[in-house]
mmCIF file of C-alpha atoms in Angstrom:
data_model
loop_
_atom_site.group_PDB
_atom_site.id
_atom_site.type_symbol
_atom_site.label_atom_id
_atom_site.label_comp_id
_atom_site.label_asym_id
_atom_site.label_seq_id
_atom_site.Cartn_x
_atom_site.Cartn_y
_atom_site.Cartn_z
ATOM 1 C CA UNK A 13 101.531 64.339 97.284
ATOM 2 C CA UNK A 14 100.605 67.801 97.134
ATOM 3 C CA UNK A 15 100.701 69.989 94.557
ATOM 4 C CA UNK A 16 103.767 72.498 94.082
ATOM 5 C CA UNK A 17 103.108 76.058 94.649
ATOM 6 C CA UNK A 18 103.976 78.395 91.940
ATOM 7 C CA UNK A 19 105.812 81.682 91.518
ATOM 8 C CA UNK A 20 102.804 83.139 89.991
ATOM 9 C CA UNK A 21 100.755 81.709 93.118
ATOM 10 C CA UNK A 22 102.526 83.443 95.699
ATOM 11 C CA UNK A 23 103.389 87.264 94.131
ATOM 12 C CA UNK A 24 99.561 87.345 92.852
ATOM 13 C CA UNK A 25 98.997 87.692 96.566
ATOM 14 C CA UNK A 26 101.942 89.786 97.623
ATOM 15 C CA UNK A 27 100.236 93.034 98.935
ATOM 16 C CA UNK A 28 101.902 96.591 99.208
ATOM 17 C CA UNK A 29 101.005 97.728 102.807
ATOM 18 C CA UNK A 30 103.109 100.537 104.863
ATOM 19 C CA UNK A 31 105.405 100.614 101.779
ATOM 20 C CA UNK A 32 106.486 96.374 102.688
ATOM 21 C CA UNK A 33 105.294 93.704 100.501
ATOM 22 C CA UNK A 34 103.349 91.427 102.967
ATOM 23 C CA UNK A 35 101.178 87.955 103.210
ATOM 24 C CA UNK A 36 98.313 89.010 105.028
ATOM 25 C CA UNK A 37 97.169 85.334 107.020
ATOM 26 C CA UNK A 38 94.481 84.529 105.209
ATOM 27 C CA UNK A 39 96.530 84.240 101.976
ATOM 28 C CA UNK A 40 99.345 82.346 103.781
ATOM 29 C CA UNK A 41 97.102 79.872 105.179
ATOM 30 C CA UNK A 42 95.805 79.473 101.500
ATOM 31 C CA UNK A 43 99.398 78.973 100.685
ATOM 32 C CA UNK A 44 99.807 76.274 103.003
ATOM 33 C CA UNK A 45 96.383 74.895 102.610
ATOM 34 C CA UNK A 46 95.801 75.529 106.678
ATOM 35 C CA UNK A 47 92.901 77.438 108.013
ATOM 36 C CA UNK A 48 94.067 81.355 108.960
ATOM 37 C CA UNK A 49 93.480 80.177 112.766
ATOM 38 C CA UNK A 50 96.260 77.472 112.617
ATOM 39 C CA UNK A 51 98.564 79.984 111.080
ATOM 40 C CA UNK A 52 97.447 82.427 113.836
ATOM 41 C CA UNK A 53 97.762 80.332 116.427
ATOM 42 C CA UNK A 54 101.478 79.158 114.944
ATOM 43 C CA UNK A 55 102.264 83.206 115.951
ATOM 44 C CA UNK A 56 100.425 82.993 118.810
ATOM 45 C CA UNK A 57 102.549 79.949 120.631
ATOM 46 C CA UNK A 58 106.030 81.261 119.786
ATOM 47 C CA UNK A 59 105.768 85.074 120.178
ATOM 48 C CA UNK A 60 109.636 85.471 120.960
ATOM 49 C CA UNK A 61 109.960 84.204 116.990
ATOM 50 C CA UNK A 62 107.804 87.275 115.888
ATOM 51 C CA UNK A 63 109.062 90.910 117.097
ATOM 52 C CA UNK A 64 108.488 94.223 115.685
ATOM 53 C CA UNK A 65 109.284 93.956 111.920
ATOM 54 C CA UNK A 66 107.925 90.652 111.320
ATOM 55 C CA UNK A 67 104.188 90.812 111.468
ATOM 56 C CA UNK A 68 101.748 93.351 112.329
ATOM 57 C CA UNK A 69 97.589 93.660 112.608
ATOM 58 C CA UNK A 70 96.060 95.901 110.286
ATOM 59 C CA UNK A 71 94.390 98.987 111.542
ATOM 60 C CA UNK A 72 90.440 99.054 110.682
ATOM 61 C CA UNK A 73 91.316 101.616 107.711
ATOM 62 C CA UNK A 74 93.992 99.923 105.720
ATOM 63 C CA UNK A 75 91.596 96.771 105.937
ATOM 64 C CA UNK A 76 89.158 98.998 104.113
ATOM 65 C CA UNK A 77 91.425 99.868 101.675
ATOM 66 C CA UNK A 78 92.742 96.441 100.878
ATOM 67 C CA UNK A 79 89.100 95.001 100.507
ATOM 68 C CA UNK A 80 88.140 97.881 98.190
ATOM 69 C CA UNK A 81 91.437 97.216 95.933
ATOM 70 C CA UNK A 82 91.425 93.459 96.387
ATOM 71 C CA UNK A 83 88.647 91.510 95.106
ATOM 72 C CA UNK A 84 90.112 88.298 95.987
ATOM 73 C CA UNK A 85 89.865 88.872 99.980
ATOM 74 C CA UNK A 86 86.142 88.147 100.652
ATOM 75 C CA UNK A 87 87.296 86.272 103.468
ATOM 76 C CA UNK A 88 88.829 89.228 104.841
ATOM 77 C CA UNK A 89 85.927 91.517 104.296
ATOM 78 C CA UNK A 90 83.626 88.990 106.296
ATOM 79 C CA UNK A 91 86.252 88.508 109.182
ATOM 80 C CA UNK A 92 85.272 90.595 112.081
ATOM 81 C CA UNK A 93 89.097 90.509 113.058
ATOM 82 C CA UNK A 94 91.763 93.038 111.681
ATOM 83 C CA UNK A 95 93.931 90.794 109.567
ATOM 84 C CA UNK A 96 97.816 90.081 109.811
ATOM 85 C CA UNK A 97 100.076 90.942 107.467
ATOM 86 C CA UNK A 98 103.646 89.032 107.513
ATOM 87 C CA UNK A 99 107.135 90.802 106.161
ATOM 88 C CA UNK A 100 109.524 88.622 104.553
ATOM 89 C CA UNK A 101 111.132 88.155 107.778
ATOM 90 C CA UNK A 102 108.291 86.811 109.674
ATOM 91 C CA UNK A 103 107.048 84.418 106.472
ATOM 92 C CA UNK A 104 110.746 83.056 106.819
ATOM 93 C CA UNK A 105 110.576 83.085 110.419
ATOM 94 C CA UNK A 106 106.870 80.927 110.037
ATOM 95 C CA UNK A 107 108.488 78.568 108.091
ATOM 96 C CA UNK A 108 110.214 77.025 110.796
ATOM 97 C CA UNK A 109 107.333 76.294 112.612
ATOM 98 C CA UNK A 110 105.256 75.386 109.838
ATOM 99 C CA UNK A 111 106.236 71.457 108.952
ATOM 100 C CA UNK A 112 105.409 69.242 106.203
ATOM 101 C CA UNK A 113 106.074 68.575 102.876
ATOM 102 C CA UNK A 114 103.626 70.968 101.486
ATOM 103 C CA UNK A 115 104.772 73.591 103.903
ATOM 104 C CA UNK A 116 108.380 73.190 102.665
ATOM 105 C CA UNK A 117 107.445 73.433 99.095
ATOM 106 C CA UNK A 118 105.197 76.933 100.164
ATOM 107 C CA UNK A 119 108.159 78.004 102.070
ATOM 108 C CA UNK A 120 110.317 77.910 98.988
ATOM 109 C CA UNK A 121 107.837 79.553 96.997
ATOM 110 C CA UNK A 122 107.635 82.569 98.917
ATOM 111 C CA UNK A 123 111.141 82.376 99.124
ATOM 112 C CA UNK A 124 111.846 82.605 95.256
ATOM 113 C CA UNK A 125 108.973 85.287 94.923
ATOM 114 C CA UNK A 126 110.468 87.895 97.181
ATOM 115 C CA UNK A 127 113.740 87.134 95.993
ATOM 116 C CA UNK A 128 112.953 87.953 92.687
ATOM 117 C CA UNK A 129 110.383 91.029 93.313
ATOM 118 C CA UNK A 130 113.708 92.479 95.593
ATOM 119 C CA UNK A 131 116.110 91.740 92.427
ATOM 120 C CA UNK A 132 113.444 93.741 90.514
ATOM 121 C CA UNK A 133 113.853 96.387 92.409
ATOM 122 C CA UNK A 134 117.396 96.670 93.191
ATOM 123 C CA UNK A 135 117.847 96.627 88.869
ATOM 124 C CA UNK A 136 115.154 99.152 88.477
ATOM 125 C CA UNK A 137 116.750 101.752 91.620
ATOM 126 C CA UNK A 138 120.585 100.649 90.041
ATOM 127 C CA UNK A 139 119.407 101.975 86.150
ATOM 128 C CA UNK A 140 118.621 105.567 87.042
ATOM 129 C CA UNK A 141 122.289 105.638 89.325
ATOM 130 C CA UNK A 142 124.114 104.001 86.601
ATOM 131 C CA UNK A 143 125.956 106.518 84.003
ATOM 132 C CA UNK A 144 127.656 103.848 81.688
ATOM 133 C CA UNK A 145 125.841 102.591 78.761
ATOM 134 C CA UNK A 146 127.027 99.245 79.234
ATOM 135 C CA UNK A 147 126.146 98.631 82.393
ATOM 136 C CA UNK A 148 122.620 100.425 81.917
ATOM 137 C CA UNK A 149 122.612 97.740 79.133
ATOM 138 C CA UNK A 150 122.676 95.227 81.093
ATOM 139 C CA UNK A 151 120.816 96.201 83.891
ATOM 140 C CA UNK A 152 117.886 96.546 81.534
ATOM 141 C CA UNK A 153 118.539 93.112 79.984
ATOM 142 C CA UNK A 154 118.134 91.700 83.278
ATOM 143 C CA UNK A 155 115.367 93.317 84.439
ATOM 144 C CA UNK A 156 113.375 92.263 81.257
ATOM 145 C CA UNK A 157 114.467 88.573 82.007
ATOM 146 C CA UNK A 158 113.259 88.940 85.729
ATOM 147 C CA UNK A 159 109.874 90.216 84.014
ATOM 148 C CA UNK A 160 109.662 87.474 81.756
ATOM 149 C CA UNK A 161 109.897 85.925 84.488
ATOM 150 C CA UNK A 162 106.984 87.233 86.440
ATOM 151 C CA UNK A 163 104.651 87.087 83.534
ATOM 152 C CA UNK A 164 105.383 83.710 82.280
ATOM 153 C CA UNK A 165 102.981 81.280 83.651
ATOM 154 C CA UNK A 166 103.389 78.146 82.184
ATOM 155 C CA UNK A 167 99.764 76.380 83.829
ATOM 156 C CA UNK A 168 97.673 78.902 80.942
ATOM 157 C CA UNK A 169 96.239 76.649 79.136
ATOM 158 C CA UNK A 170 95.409 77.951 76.287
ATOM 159 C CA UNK A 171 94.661 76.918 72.106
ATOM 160 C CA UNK A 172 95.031 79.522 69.676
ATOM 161 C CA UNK A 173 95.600 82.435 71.653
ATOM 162 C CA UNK A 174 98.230 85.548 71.459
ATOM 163 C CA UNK A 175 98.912 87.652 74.929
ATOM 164 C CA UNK A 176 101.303 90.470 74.801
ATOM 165 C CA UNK A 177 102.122 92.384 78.219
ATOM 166 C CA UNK A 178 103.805 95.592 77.812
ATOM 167 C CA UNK A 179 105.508 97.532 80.940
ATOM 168 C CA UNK A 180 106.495 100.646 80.643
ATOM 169 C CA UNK A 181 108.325 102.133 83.475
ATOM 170 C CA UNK A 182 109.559 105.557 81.977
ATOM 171 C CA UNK A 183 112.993 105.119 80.406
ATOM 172 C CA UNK A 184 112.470 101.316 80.136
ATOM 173 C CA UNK A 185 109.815 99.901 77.941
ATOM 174 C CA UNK A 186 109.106 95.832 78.276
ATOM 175 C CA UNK A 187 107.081 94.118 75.813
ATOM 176 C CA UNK A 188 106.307 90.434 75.975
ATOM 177 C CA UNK A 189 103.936 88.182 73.673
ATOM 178 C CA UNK A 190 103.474 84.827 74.719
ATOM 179 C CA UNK A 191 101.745 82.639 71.498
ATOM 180 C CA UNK A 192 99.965 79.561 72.657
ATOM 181 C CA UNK A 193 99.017 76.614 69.967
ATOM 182 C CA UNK A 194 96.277 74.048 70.683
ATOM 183 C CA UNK A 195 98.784 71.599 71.806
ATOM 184 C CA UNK A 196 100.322 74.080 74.567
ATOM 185 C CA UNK A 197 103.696 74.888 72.316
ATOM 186 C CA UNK A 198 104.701 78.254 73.000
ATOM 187 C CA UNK A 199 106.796 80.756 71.217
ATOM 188 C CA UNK A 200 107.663 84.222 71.670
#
């Protein structure tokens, strides 16, 4: 059985691109341990599940710009095609095409890292618009929970070793340190 596809998997590939967090297809088909033309093709034989909104191609300059900020996309540098880049809606929309048990496990990895990356945000945007201390309160408490979140990664392995990531996002300040022993025990 294939392995499960982590949280930390999925958003380290999450791009930024025409202010939408996107897939482009080489990183899905990584996801789903397919070759980019199989997820491609996928699009390809059922256009009527893909309109405006749920994919689009790259132009020639924002595949520039995400090979000169993205070190990990050497396939995508070499590719003499313009990459696609999937929205939420056309990753959920691929997942009913896409079928197996290692698809459904991707699936629901994608699914839980969007989800939490749009909780993120909403708690962030509803701190500044909230005047009560209480509510501001806990606002910020979940939003440091959702980052915990994010930056916990339980497959470190690690002996002896301190980490501490610290976020600050001007009236909110984060700090995390994650202490690993030799035997993987971990406390904060």
């Amino acid at each position: 059985m294939s392995a499960i596809i982590s949280y930390k998997e999925v958003e380290e590939r999450v791009l930024t691109i025409r202010d939408q967090n996107v897939l482009l297809d080489s990183s899905v088909a990584e996801l789903y341990s397919v070759k980019t033309s199989e997820i491609n093709q996928a699009v390809k034989n059922n256009p009527d599940k893909f309109p405006e909104g749920y994919i689009f191609t790259l132009t020639a300059e924002e595949k520039e710009e995400v090979i000169k900020n993205f070190d990990n996309l050497g396939k995508v540098k070499f590719s003499p095609a313009l990459p696609s880049a999937f929205t939420e809606r056309g990753l959920y929309m691929l997942a009913t095409i896409l079928k197996s048990s290692k698809a459904t496990q991707t699936t629901i990895a994608i699914v839980d890292a969007f989800a939490k990356m749009r909780e993120f945000s909403r708690a962030i945007a509803l701190l500044s618009e909230t005047p009560e201390k209480e509510q501001q309160k806990a606002l910020m408490q979940r939003s440091g929970e959702i980052l915990a979140e994010l930056l916990d990664d339980d497959a470190l392995e690690a002996s002896d070793s301190e980490t501490t990531f610290e976020l600050n996002i001007g009236f909110m300040k984060v700090k995390k340190t994650v202490k690993r022993s030799k035997k993987g025990k971990e406390a904060e």
